[in-house]
Short mmCIF file of C-alpha atoms in Angstrom, two decimals:
data_model
loop_
_atom_site.label_atom_id
_atom_site.label_comp_id
_atom_site.label_asym_id
_atom_site.label_seq_id
_atom_site.Cartn_x
_atom_site.Cartn_y
_atom_site.Cartn_z
CA MET A 1 -34.69 -113.66 -73.98
CA ARG A 2 -31.22 -112.99 -73.94
CA VAL A 3 -29.10 -109.58 -73.47
CA ARG A 4 -25.47 -109.64 -74.67
CA VAL A 5 -23.28 -106.52 -74.25
CA PHE A 6 -19.83 -106.43 -75.98
CA MET A 7 -17.00 -104.34 -74.45
CA PRO A 8 -13.38 -103.87 -76.76
CA LYS A 9 -10.92 -105.55 -75.24
CA ALA A 10 -9.24 -103.09 -73.84
CA LYS A 11 -12.11 -101.69 -72.11
CA THR A 12 -12.67 -104.87 -70.29
CA ARG A 13 -8.74 -105.39 -69.79
CA LEU A 14 -9.22 -101.75 -67.75
CA LEU A 15 -12.73 -102.78 -65.92
CA ALA A 16 -10.25 -106.05 -64.42
CA CYS A 17 -7.77 -104.40 -63.52
CA LEU A 18 -9.77 -101.43 -61.20
CA VAL A 19 -12.17 -104.17 -59.57
CA SER A 20 -8.83 -105.65 -58.77
CA CYS A 21 -7.10 -102.58 -57.83
CA ALA A 22 -10.22 -101.92 -55.94
CA ALA A 23 -10.41 -105.00 -53.89
CA LEU A 24 -6.38 -105.21 -53.07
CA ALA A 25 -7.24 -101.17 -51.39
CA ASP A 26 -10.13 -102.97 -49.86
CA GLY A 27 -8.32 -105.94 -48.24
CA ALA A 28 -4.70 -104.41 -47.31
CA SER A 29 -3.49 -101.97 -44.89
CA ALA A 30 0.16 -101.19 -43.86
CA ALA A 31 1.54 -102.91 -40.93
CA GLU A 32 2.74 -100.92 -38.21
CA LEU A 33 6.02 -100.87 -35.92
CA SER A 34 6.29 -100.40 -32.35
CA ILE A 35 9.32 -99.65 -30.42
CA LYS A 36 8.79 -100.27 -26.20
CA ILE A 37 12.41 -99.64 -24.72
CA LYS A 38 12.37 -98.99 -21.10
CA PRO A 39 14.12 -96.80 -20.31
CA ALA A 40 12.41 -94.74 -22.77
CA ASN A 41 15.02 -92.93 -25.12
CA LYS A 42 14.32 -91.01 -28.00
CA ALA A 43 17.47 -91.82 -29.70
CA LEU A 44 17.55 -95.28 -29.40
CA ARG A 45 13.45 -95.36 -30.41
CA GLU A 46 14.65 -93.70 -33.16
CA ASN A 47 17.52 -95.33 -34.28
CA VAL A 48 15.45 -99.38 -34.29
CA GLU A 49 12.66 -97.43 -36.09
CA ASN A 50 15.49 -96.15 -38.89
CA HIS A 51 16.96 -100.20 -38.95
CA ILE A 52 13.79 -102.15 -38.73
CA GLY A 53 12.70 -99.80 -41.57
CA ASP A 54 8.63 -99.59 -43.42
CA LEU A 55 6.67 -102.89 -42.77
CA GLY A 56 5.28 -102.78 -45.80
CA ASP A 57 1.73 -104.15 -46.27
CA ARG A 58 2.46 -107.28 -44.45
CA ASP A 59 -0.43 -109.59 -42.41
CA VAL A 60 -0.34 -111.59 -39.18
CA GLU A 61 1.77 -114.59 -40.45
CA ALA A 62 3.75 -112.33 -42.37
CA LEU A 63 5.25 -110.35 -39.42
CA GLN A 64 5.67 -113.51 -37.43
CA ARG A 65 7.92 -114.42 -39.88
CA TYR A 66 9.78 -110.99 -39.82
CA SER A 67 9.77 -110.93 -36.22
CA ARG A 68 13.62 -112.61 -35.79
CA ILE A 69 14.63 -110.26 -38.81
CA ALA A 70 13.24 -107.40 -36.77
CA GLN A 71 14.68 -108.73 -33.85
CA ALA A 72 18.01 -108.45 -35.07
CA LYS A 73 18.26 -105.69 -36.69
CA ALA A 74 16.89 -103.99 -33.59
CA LEU A 75 20.19 -105.38 -31.61
CA THR A 76 22.37 -103.52 -34.33
CA ALA A 77 20.45 -99.99 -33.90
CA MET A 78 21.33 -101.05 -30.74
CA GLN A 79 24.77 -101.96 -30.39
CA ALA A 80 25.22 -98.44 -32.90
CA LEU A 81 25.03 -96.53 -29.61
CA GLY A 82 26.39 -98.12 -27.10
CA TYR A 83 23.95 -101.56 -25.69
CA TYR A 84 25.22 -104.74 -26.78
CA SER A 85 23.77 -106.31 -24.83
CA PRO A 86 19.81 -105.84 -23.97
CA THR A 87 16.65 -107.80 -23.96
CA ILE A 88 14.36 -107.85 -26.98
CA THR A 89 11.28 -109.31 -27.47
CA THR A 90 8.47 -109.07 -30.58
CA GLU A 91 4.89 -109.51 -30.69
CA VAL A 92 2.61 -109.50 -33.19
CA LEU A 93 -1.05 -108.01 -32.98
CA ASP A 94 -4.22 -108.25 -35.12
CA ASP A 95 -6.46 -105.73 -36.44
CA PRO A 96 -4.61 -103.24 -37.78
CA PRO A 97 -1.49 -105.56 -38.02
CA LYS A 98 1.50 -104.84 -35.65
CA LEU A 99 4.95 -105.36 -34.76
CA VAL A 100 5.81 -104.36 -31.73
CA VAL A 101 9.63 -105.02 -30.69
CA HIS A 102 9.94 -104.24 -26.35
CA ILE A 103 13.20 -103.50 -25.41
CA ALA A 104 14.98 -103.52 -21.89
CA ARG A 105 18.19 -101.83 -23.04
CA GLY A 106 20.22 -102.97 -20.05
CA GLU A 107 23.85 -101.67 -19.60
CA PRO A 108 25.56 -99.06 -21.75
CA THR A 109 29.03 -99.93 -22.90
CA ARG A 110 31.26 -96.84 -22.11
CA LEU A 111 34.49 -95.98 -23.65
CA ASN A 112 37.34 -97.07 -21.22
CA GLN A 113 41.08 -96.51 -23.43
CA ILE A 114 40.84 -94.29 -26.05
CA ASN A 115 44.69 -94.25 -28.58
CA ILE A 116 44.67 -92.03 -31.60
CA ASP A 117 48.24 -91.92 -33.02
CA ILE A 118 48.83 -89.92 -36.10
CA GLU A 119 52.75 -90.96 -37.50
CA GLY A 120 54.52 -89.19 -40.58
CA PRO A 121 54.87 -85.70 -42.00
CA ALA A 122 51.05 -84.95 -41.02
CA ALA A 123 52.34 -84.76 -37.12
CA GLU A 124 54.10 -82.33 -37.41
CA LEU A 125 52.25 -79.83 -39.32
CA ASP A 126 50.11 -77.43 -36.94
CA LYS A 127 46.67 -77.65 -39.22
CA PHE A 128 46.17 -80.75 -38.60
CA LYS A 129 43.84 -81.47 -35.34
CA VAL A 130 43.30 -84.57 -33.90
CA PRO A 131 39.84 -85.19 -32.54
CA ARG A 132 40.27 -86.55 -29.42
CA ASP A 133 37.51 -84.32 -27.79
CA THR A 134 35.13 -86.28 -29.64
CA LEU A 135 36.01 -89.70 -28.20
CA LYS A 136 35.60 -89.14 -24.24
CA GLN A 137 36.70 -91.95 -21.43
CA GLY A 138 33.60 -92.85 -19.74
CA GLU A 139 31.33 -91.50 -22.01
CA ILE A 140 28.71 -93.89 -23.87
CA LEU A 141 29.96 -95.52 -27.06
CA ASN A 142 28.30 -94.39 -29.77
CA GLN A 143 29.99 -96.08 -33.13
CA GLY A 144 28.60 -93.00 -35.55
CA GLU A 145 31.21 -90.89 -33.19
CA TYR A 146 33.96 -93.24 -33.62
CA GLU A 147 33.17 -93.15 -37.44
CA ASP A 148 33.21 -89.90 -37.48
CA VAL A 149 37.05 -89.41 -36.16
CA LYS A 150 38.46 -91.84 -38.78
CA LYS A 151 36.52 -89.54 -41.15
CA SER A 152 37.39 -86.36 -40.21
CA ILE A 153 41.43 -87.82 -39.84
CA ALA A 154 40.77 -89.20 -44.04
CA ASN A 155 39.48 -85.43 -44.78
CA GLN A 156 41.75 -83.68 -43.51
CA ALA A 157 43.99 -86.01 -45.18
CA ALA A 158 42.71 -85.32 -48.13
CA ARG A 159 42.82 -81.59 -48.20
CA TYR A 160 46.36 -81.27 -47.13
CA GLY A 161 47.55 -83.71 -50.17
CA PHE A 162 48.61 -87.01 -48.10
CA PHE A 163 47.15 -88.90 -50.39
CA ASP A 164 49.61 -92.10 -49.27
CA GLY A 165 47.99 -92.15 -46.37
CA LYS A 166 46.00 -94.86 -44.53
CA PHE A 167 44.68 -95.98 -41.25
CA THR A 168 47.42 -99.08 -40.53
CA ARG A 169 45.38 -99.86 -36.86
CA HIS A 170 41.58 -99.14 -36.72
CA ARG A 171 39.84 -101.41 -34.23
CA LEU A 172 36.57 -101.25 -31.91
CA LEU A 173 37.63 -103.50 -28.81
CA ILE A 174 34.62 -104.54 -26.63
CA ASN A 175 34.49 -106.36 -23.97
CA PRO A 176 30.75 -107.36 -22.44
CA PRO A 177 31.27 -108.05 -19.90
CA GLU A 178 32.99 -105.02 -18.29
CA HIS A 179 30.47 -103.04 -20.51
CA THR A 180 33.76 -101.25 -21.51
CA ALA A 181 35.16 -100.44 -24.90
CA ASP A 182 38.47 -99.13 -25.66
CA VAL A 183 39.81 -97.94 -29.11
CA ASP A 184 42.79 -98.09 -31.01
CA LEU A 185 43.57 -96.02 -34.51
CA THR A 186 46.38 -95.23 -35.71
CA TYR A 187 46.84 -93.59 -39.13
CA LYS A 188 50.19 -93.37 -40.69
CA SER A 189 50.05 -90.20 -43.32
CA GLY A 190 52.70 -90.50 -46.26
CA PRO A 191 54.15 -87.97 -47.51
CA ARG A 192 52.43 -84.33 -48.30
CA PHE A 193 52.92 -84.12 -51.94
CA ARG A 194 52.45 -80.90 -53.33
CA LEU A 195 50.91 -78.69 -55.98
CA GLY A 196 52.93 -78.74 -59.17
CA GLU A 197 52.61 -75.80 -62.17
CA VAL A 198 49.56 -74.63 -63.39
CA LEU A 199 48.31 -75.04 -66.93
CA PHE A 200 46.02 -73.55 -68.59
CA ASN A 201 44.35 -74.73 -71.86
CA ASP A 202 45.72 -72.73 -74.96
CA ASP A 203 42.28 -71.65 -76.58
CA VAL A 204 41.93 -68.94 -73.72
CA PRO A 205 42.72 -65.56 -75.53
CA LEU A 206 44.70 -64.23 -72.79
CA ASP A 207 48.40 -63.76 -72.34
CA GLN A 208 49.28 -66.93 -70.05
CA SER A 209 51.94 -64.01 -68.20
CA LEU A 210 48.36 -62.00 -66.79
CA LEU A 211 46.71 -66.19 -66.20
CA GLN A 212 50.09 -66.98 -63.93
CA ARG A 213 49.59 -63.75 -62.49
CA MET A 214 46.32 -64.99 -61.19
CA VAL A 215 48.10 -68.09 -59.39
CA SER A 216 47.64 -66.80 -55.58
CA PHE A 217 50.57 -70.04 -55.27
CA SER A 218 53.47 -70.97 -57.22
CA PRO A 219 55.24 -74.51 -58.24
CA GLY A 220 56.62 -76.68 -55.12
CA THR A 221 53.72 -74.96 -52.34
CA PRO A 222 52.48 -77.76 -50.15
CA TYR A 223 49.65 -78.82 -51.02
CA ASP A 224 46.04 -77.62 -49.19
CA ALA A 225 42.68 -77.45 -51.49
CA GLU A 226 42.07 -74.24 -50.09
CA ASP A 227 44.58 -72.65 -52.47
CA ILE A 228 42.63 -74.48 -55.20
CA ALA A 229 39.11 -73.07 -54.12
CA LYS A 230 41.09 -69.94 -53.84
CA LEU A 231 42.17 -70.51 -57.56
CA ASN A 232 39.26 -70.86 -58.95
CA GLN A 233 37.07 -67.92 -56.72
CA ASP A 234 39.90 -66.17 -58.36
CA LEU A 235 39.41 -67.17 -62.10
CA GLN A 236 35.56 -66.32 -61.70
CA SER A 237 35.90 -63.28 -60.09
CA SER A 238 37.68 -62.01 -62.46
CA GLY A 239 35.37 -60.94 -64.51
CA TYR A 240 37.33 -62.74 -67.85
CA PHE A 241 35.13 -66.06 -67.71
CA GLU A 242 32.01 -67.76 -68.35
CA SER A 243 33.04 -71.17 -67.00
CA VAL A 244 36.34 -72.20 -65.09
CA ARG A 245 37.28 -75.89 -64.01
CA VAL A 246 40.31 -76.68 -62.05
CA ASP A 247 41.89 -80.63 -62.13
CA VAL A 248 44.68 -81.66 -59.30
CA LYS A 249 44.65 -85.84 -59.96
CA PRO A 250 46.80 -87.49 -57.69
CA GLU A 251 47.86 -90.11 -58.95
CA THR A 252 48.65 -87.85 -62.28
CA ALA A 253 51.87 -86.49 -59.65
CA VAL A 254 55.72 -87.42 -60.56
CA ASP A 255 58.07 -87.20 -56.84
CA ASP A 256 55.04 -86.45 -55.38
CA GLU A 257 54.44 -83.20 -57.71
CA ILE A 258 50.44 -82.95 -58.89
CA PRO A 259 50.65 -80.76 -61.69
CA VAL A 260 47.54 -78.04 -61.57
CA ASP A 261 45.13 -78.48 -64.75
CA VAL A 262 42.99 -75.61 -65.57
CA HIS A 263 39.77 -74.90 -68.37
CA LEU A 264 38.54 -71.83 -69.10
CA LEU A 265 35.64 -71.25 -71.81
CA MET A 266 35.87 -67.58 -72.29
CA ARG A 267 32.94 -64.89 -71.37
CA GLU A 268 31.21 -63.04 -74.27
CA PRO A 269 32.96 -59.67 -75.08
CA ARG A 270 30.41 -57.30 -74.97
CA THR A 271 28.05 -56.95 -72.27
CA LEU A 272 25.41 -53.57 -72.91
CA ASN A 273 22.76 -52.92 -70.45
CA VAL A 274 19.55 -50.95 -71.24
CA GLY A 275 17.75 -49.80 -68.54
CA LEU A 276 14.58 -46.84 -67.65
CA GLY A 277 14.05 -45.67 -64.70
CA TYR A 278 11.81 -43.34 -62.16
CA SER A 279 13.88 -41.89 -58.73
CA THR A 280 12.30 -38.50 -56.65
CA ASP A 281 15.78 -36.02 -57.20
CA ILE A 282 15.72 -35.57 -60.88
CA GLY A 283 12.65 -38.31 -61.98
CA ALA A 284 12.48 -40.33 -65.37
CA ARG A 285 15.84 -41.26 -66.72
CA ALA A 286 17.45 -44.03 -69.21
CA ARG A 287 20.83 -45.80 -68.22
CA PHE A 288 23.06 -47.16 -70.87
CA SER A 289 26.43 -49.42 -70.17
CA TRP A 290 29.04 -50.57 -72.84
CA VAL A 291 31.63 -53.19 -71.38
CA ARG A 292 34.12 -54.28 -74.12
CA HIS A 293 35.60 -57.15 -70.94
CA TRP A 294 39.06 -57.72 -72.94
CA ALA A 295 40.55 -55.55 -75.63
CA ASN A 296 43.86 -57.55 -75.80
CA ARG A 297 46.13 -60.61 -74.18
CA GLN A 298 47.22 -58.34 -71.42
CA GLY A 299 43.79 -58.34 -70.29
CA HIS A 300 42.82 -54.76 -70.44
CA SER A 301 39.28 -53.76 -70.56
CA TYR A 302 37.19 -50.33 -71.25
CA GLY A 303 33.53 -49.41 -71.37
CA PHE A 304 31.31 -45.91 -70.83
CA GLU A 305 28.28 -45.54 -68.98
CA SER A 306 25.47 -43.01 -69.36
CA GLU A 307 22.47 -41.88 -67.77
CA VAL A 308 19.97 -39.46 -69.14
CA SER A 309 16.56 -37.08 -66.62
CA ARG A 310 15.55 -33.87 -67.23
CA PRO A 311 17.55 -32.08 -65.24
CA ARG A 312 20.87 -34.13 -65.82
CA GLN A 313 22.92 -35.77 -68.74
CA ASN A 314 25.94 -37.25 -68.03
CA ILE A 315 28.47 -39.97 -70.30
CA GLY A 316 31.23 -41.42 -68.14
CA PHE A 317 34.21 -44.24 -70.21
CA TRP A 318 37.05 -45.56 -68.38
CA TYR A 319 40.42 -48.05 -69.41
CA ASP A 320 41.99 -50.33 -66.77
CA ILE A 321 45.24 -51.84 -66.54
CA PRO A 322 45.39 -54.60 -64.33
CA GLY A 323 48.39 -54.63 -62.07
CA ARG A 324 51.21 -57.09 -61.39
CA HIS A 325 48.00 -58.53 -58.60
CA PRO A 326 44.98 -58.27 -61.28
CA LEU A 327 42.24 -59.40 -58.59
CA THR A 328 43.59 -57.20 -56.26
CA ASN A 329 45.65 -54.46 -58.48
CA LYS A 330 44.81 -52.14 -61.68
CA MET A 331 45.64 -48.70 -63.39
CA ARG A 332 42.17 -47.22 -64.31
CA TRP A 333 41.87 -43.91 -66.76
CA ALA A 334 38.16 -42.19 -66.34
CA GLY A 335 36.65 -39.80 -67.12
CA GLY A 336 33.09 -37.43 -68.53
CA TYR A 337 31.26 -35.52 -68.68
CA GLN A 338 27.85 -33.80 -67.17
CA TYR A 339 25.36 -31.13 -67.67
CA GLU A 340 23.06 -30.16 -64.34
CA GLN A 341 20.26 -27.88 -63.99
CA LEU A 342 18.80 -28.28 -61.22
CA ASP A 343 14.82 -27.74 -61.83
CA ASN A 344 12.78 -24.41 -60.85
CA THR A 345 16.61 -22.65 -60.30
CA ASP A 346 19.14 -20.89 -61.54
CA THR A 347 21.57 -23.34 -60.97
CA LEU A 348 23.48 -24.79 -63.96
CA SER A 349 26.39 -26.86 -64.21
CA ARG A 350 28.84 -28.13 -66.75
CA ARG A 351 31.80 -30.68 -65.92
CA PHE A 352 34.21 -32.13 -67.52
CA ASN A 353 37.00 -34.43 -65.75
CA PHE A 354 39.98 -36.52 -66.18
CA GLY A 355 42.61 -39.15 -65.07
CA PRO A 356 43.98 -41.92 -63.30
CA GLU A 357 43.61 -43.45 -60.27
CA TRP A 358 45.11 -46.83 -59.16
CA HIS A 359 42.60 -49.35 -57.34
CA ARG A 360 44.35 -51.62 -54.82
CA LYS A 361 42.56 -54.45 -52.94
CA PHE A 362 44.36 -55.53 -49.89
CA HIS A 363 44.14 -58.58 -47.74
CA ASN A 364 41.75 -57.36 -44.94
CA GLY A 365 39.89 -56.56 -47.00
CA TRP A 366 40.25 -52.87 -46.83
CA THR A 367 40.26 -51.06 -50.49
CA GLN A 368 42.20 -48.07 -51.69
CA ILE A 369 42.32 -45.87 -54.27
CA LEU A 370 45.19 -43.48 -55.53
CA SER A 371 43.65 -40.72 -57.99
CA ILE A 372 44.76 -37.34 -59.59
CA LYS A 373 41.65 -35.54 -61.39
CA TRP A 374 41.94 -33.08 -63.02
CA GLN A 375 38.61 -31.16 -63.25
CA ARG A 376 37.26 -28.16 -65.39
CA GLU A 377 33.46 -26.76 -64.58
CA GLU A 378 31.60 -24.06 -66.10
CA TYR A 379 28.52 -22.74 -63.65
CA LYS A 380 26.30 -20.26 -62.65
CA LEU A 381 24.89 -20.34 -59.09
CA GLY A 382 22.81 -17.84 -57.64
CA ASP A 383 24.73 -14.92 -57.95
CA ASP A 384 28.24 -16.46 -59.03
CA SER A 385 29.01 -17.58 -62.18
CA GLY A 386 32.40 -18.53 -63.90
CA LEU A 387 34.99 -20.71 -64.86
CA SER A 388 37.13 -23.14 -62.41
CA ALA A 389 39.28 -25.87 -63.10
CA MET A 390 41.21 -27.79 -60.45
CA LEU A 391 43.57 -30.41 -60.41
CA LEU A 392 42.64 -32.75 -57.28
CA PRO A 393 45.13 -35.35 -56.06
CA GLY A 394 43.18 -37.78 -54.04
CA ILE A 395 42.98 -40.48 -51.79
CA SER A 396 40.69 -42.93 -50.42
CA TYR A 397 40.22 -45.75 -48.31
CA GLY A 398 36.43 -48.84 -48.24
CA TYR A 399 35.45 -51.62 -46.42
CA VAL A 400 32.67 -54.18 -46.83
CA GLU A 401 31.33 -56.74 -44.03
CA SER A 402 28.34 -58.56 -45.10
CA ASP A 403 26.39 -61.89 -44.79
CA ASN A 404 25.10 -61.08 -48.83
CA ALA A 405 25.97 -59.59 -51.18
CA ILE A 406 22.71 -58.90 -52.49
CA ASN A 407 20.00 -59.24 -49.32
CA PRO A 408 22.08 -58.65 -46.75
CA ASN A 409 21.35 -59.31 -42.70
CA HIS A 410 24.25 -57.30 -41.20
CA GLY A 411 27.10 -55.57 -42.13
CA TYR A 412 28.27 -52.65 -42.46
CA ARG A 413 30.34 -50.29 -45.05
CA VAL A 414 32.43 -47.45 -44.18
CA GLN A 415 34.03 -44.84 -46.82
CA ALA A 416 36.76 -41.80 -46.59
CA ASP A 417 38.05 -39.73 -49.13
CA LEU A 418 39.89 -37.10 -49.48
CA SER A 419 41.67 -34.19 -51.83
CA VAL A 420 43.64 -31.78 -52.35
CA ALA A 421 44.44 -28.62 -55.13
CA LYS A 422 47.07 -26.08 -54.82
CA ARG A 423 46.45 -22.47 -55.87
CA GLY A 424 48.76 -22.07 -59.03
CA LEU A 425 49.48 -25.89 -59.96
CA MET A 426 46.62 -25.86 -62.98
CA SER A 427 43.89 -24.96 -59.38
CA ASP A 428 41.88 -21.81 -59.36
CA ALA A 429 41.68 -22.37 -55.43
CA ASP A 430 43.75 -23.40 -52.49
CA LEU A 431 40.84 -26.56 -51.58
CA ALA A 432 41.08 -29.27 -48.75
CA ARG A 433 37.84 -31.53 -49.41
CA THR A 434 36.53 -34.78 -47.04
CA ASN A 435 33.90 -36.86 -46.92
CA LEU A 436 32.93 -39.73 -44.47
CA LEU A 437 30.27 -42.01 -45.04
CA TRP A 438 29.23 -45.25 -42.19
CA LYS A 439 26.05 -47.48 -42.40
CA GLY A 440 25.34 -50.09 -40.20
CA LEU A 441 22.22 -52.66 -41.19
CA THR A 442 21.08 -55.52 -39.05
CA THR A 443 18.42 -58.39 -38.75
CA VAL A 444 17.24 -59.77 -35.35
CA TRP A 445 14.23 -62.26 -34.80
CA GLU A 446 13.96 -62.74 -38.56
CA ARG A 447 11.35 -60.49 -39.94
CA HIS A 448 12.82 -57.00 -38.23
CA ARG A 449 15.35 -55.07 -40.08
CA PHE A 450 17.70 -51.52 -38.64
CA LEU A 451 19.48 -49.58 -40.35
CA ALA A 452 21.35 -46.62 -40.09
CA ARG A 453 23.82 -43.85 -41.63
CA LEU A 454 25.76 -41.13 -40.56
CA GLN A 455 27.76 -38.85 -43.46
CA PHE A 456 29.80 -35.62 -42.96
CA GLY A 457 31.47 -33.84 -45.56
CA ALA A 458 33.74 -30.47 -45.63
CA ASN A 459 35.37 -27.87 -47.23
CA PHE A 460 38.20 -26.03 -46.51
CA SER A 461 39.07 -22.47 -48.34
CA ASP A 462 39.36 -19.21 -48.31
CA GLU A 463 38.25 -18.53 -51.74
CA TYR A 464 35.15 -20.41 -51.40
CA LYS A 465 33.32 -18.34 -53.93
CA LYS A 466 35.75 -20.39 -56.42
CA ILE A 467 34.13 -23.46 -55.47
CA PRO A 468 31.94 -25.24 -57.97
CA PRO A 469 28.66 -26.18 -57.59
CA SER A 470 29.72 -29.76 -57.76
CA MET A 471 31.84 -29.88 -55.12
CA ARG A 472 30.06 -27.41 -52.80
CA TYR A 473 27.39 -29.27 -50.16
CA PHE A 474 23.18 -29.26 -50.66
CA ALA A 475 21.20 -31.82 -48.45
CA GLY A 476 17.57 -33.80 -48.87
CA GLY A 477 16.35 -35.80 -51.96
CA ASP A 478 15.81 -39.81 -51.54
CA GLN A 479 19.61 -40.52 -50.61
CA SER A 480 20.28 -38.01 -47.99
CA VAL A 481 17.58 -36.45 -45.83
CA ARG A 482 13.93 -37.57 -47.17
CA GLY A 483 10.70 -35.48 -46.81
CA TYR A 484 12.73 -32.17 -48.82
CA ASP A 485 13.66 -31.79 -52.86
CA TYR A 486 16.70 -33.48 -54.19
CA GLN A 487 19.46 -30.58 -53.61
CA HIS A 488 17.09 -28.42 -51.11
CA LEU A 489 18.38 -27.86 -48.04
CA SER A 490 21.49 -25.31 -48.49
CA PRO A 491 22.99 -21.97 -47.63
CA GLU A 492 20.63 -19.20 -49.28
CA ASP A 493 22.48 -15.94 -51.09
CA ARG A 494 20.65 -12.61 -51.04
CA ARG A 495 18.38 -13.34 -53.55
CA GLY A 496 17.34 -16.74 -51.74
CA ASP A 497 18.78 -19.05 -54.24
CA ARG A 498 20.38 -22.51 -52.82
CA VAL A 499 23.56 -21.66 -53.09
CA GLY A 500 25.76 -25.30 -51.58
CA GLY A 501 27.74 -25.11 -47.87
CA ARG A 502 31.01 -25.47 -46.54
CA TYR A 503 29.71 -28.65 -44.82
CA GLN A 504 27.73 -31.26 -45.03
CA PHE A 505 26.18 -33.44 -42.13
CA THR A 506 23.01 -36.53 -42.86
CA SER A 507 21.91 -38.86 -40.39
CA SER A 508 18.85 -41.86 -41.07
CA ILE A 509 17.29 -44.36 -38.79
CA GLU A 510 15.02 -46.57 -40.47
CA TYR A 511 13.47 -49.81 -39.71
CA GLN A 512 12.17 -52.30 -41.44
CA TYR A 513 9.60 -55.10 -41.05
CA SER A 514 9.92 -58.30 -43.18
CA LEU A 515 6.22 -59.58 -44.93
CA THR A 516 7.55 -61.49 -47.32
CA GLU A 517 10.71 -62.87 -48.63
CA LYS A 518 11.17 -60.02 -50.98
CA TRP A 519 8.90 -57.13 -49.49
CA ARG A 520 9.48 -55.06 -46.31
CA LEU A 521 7.67 -52.16 -44.11
CA ALA A 522 9.21 -49.31 -43.48
CA THR A 523 9.53 -46.39 -41.46
CA PHE A 524 12.38 -43.93 -41.11
CA VAL A 525 13.32 -40.94 -39.61
CA ASP A 526 16.20 -38.62 -40.73
CA ARG A 527 18.11 -35.27 -39.46
CA GLY A 528 20.76 -32.98 -41.73
CA ASN A 529 21.52 -30.02 -43.65
CA ALA A 530 24.62 -28.13 -45.65
CA PHE A 531 25.66 -25.48 -44.13
CA ASP A 532 28.68 -22.41 -43.65
CA SER A 533 29.78 -23.43 -40.19
CA LEU A 534 30.54 -26.05 -37.44
CA SER A 535 29.24 -23.77 -34.48
CA LYS A 536 25.86 -23.75 -34.73
CA PRO A 537 24.31 -25.77 -37.42
CA ASP A 538 21.05 -25.68 -38.06
CA MET A 539 19.90 -29.47 -38.72
CA ASN A 540 16.28 -30.39 -40.21
CA PRO A 541 14.18 -33.83 -39.55
CA GLY A 542 12.35 -35.82 -42.11
CA GLY A 543 10.61 -38.86 -41.57
CA GLY A 544 8.35 -41.58 -43.79
CA VAL A 545 6.98 -44.41 -43.61
CA GLY A 546 7.90 -45.97 -47.30
CA ILE A 547 7.58 -49.91 -48.84
CA ARG A 548 10.22 -51.69 -50.06
#
């Protein structure tokens, strides 16, 4: 009896392939490479391994044929690190197939005469650094370091605009019998190119004069790649554009002056943000903000923001006008209205403020705000109630140093504010008000993070009962002395109502341990209060643990 089994052709091919592949897997194994150098040297061994590379699935016979090629590659690898007279032999072992390369490295070749010259205008440029310390007489020749010197010179030439520069001599002279090498490099820079006129694409709905005021260099400035990078960064940070591309092509230069072509894509003109949250200070809250990023060809912008919670509701608006230097100077008209009533107290405040601000950022990173604010506040504060009006000229300075804007590991912030009011000049009382703030953080051993905060505020006035609640000091809450309710720490009147103090001082020390990249355990100690006398301030402590 004969039995036949019929299989589809596709399945037959698949079965044959599986059988074939299984046979290859059983019969083939990757060949091994072993490098033995005397005296041992890790850098030399790794360089030889990299030059020879993977041996694949060569068998013994194939390794024997390949051994001469491996010897040549090993010699090239040794010469690259300064060994020009090594003794190299190979042997092939079986089961598994292995190629063994034996190297006696011999006497190293050392640097003797080193000549590095820069000719042309680059030689007169202080910022053009000749890397003379990379190659030192008496050290073992490393061809990688020799190439690094050439690359450093060429990169600097490209950065500073010497686009016609070239090496007129670049020689590495090896003397094998003496085991020495001489370096002879001469770079002729040619003229330094200049930056030409900055041209923006015509479809940008902003005035060309505004765009030109964002350019930090003028036509004819000697080329520096940092100027181009800064222009790109400045335009990106202006808030007007979705994307920025700056093209500088030396081949388009006329009389060594290169035109700068800038291609801008405007961002969406409006942004609306809505957020919900909760804090222990004011409970559940909702936030809204709307921004018109540019309102006209002069780059004016405006917007509003609002926050709504049970004890506090406010809305603020602003209108910005770019200054002579739009990236660092602007004039802002700002105002707002706030209603606040603290839970379980008789404190009530309705406040309206309005006025101009002049914002400026200095080259050293400090920011300055000059302002004139008019404030009108209707309030009830314990036994006190009334209507207050204040015209407050003020000045503010701030500085932030940080290694990361989103999640810093090291940094600090300094803020100092001063405002004054004069009775009779649209104000109901004489007042000098100052606030000082310092915050700092540092991280050690990657996971251990320390934070500190110091804050001091003071009101100087002989008519303190006329100072409204928004300008008095209260402590307590998740941004002040934790462990106490929001604005719970304050001097009290005869009925026990908290009425705010003339002064405030708070301090905090916090330790955080990183569990993951985004989660940290925290423990903290706070101390502070609001009080009326500097001679006997009563400091309340608070502390706790948490997770961030």
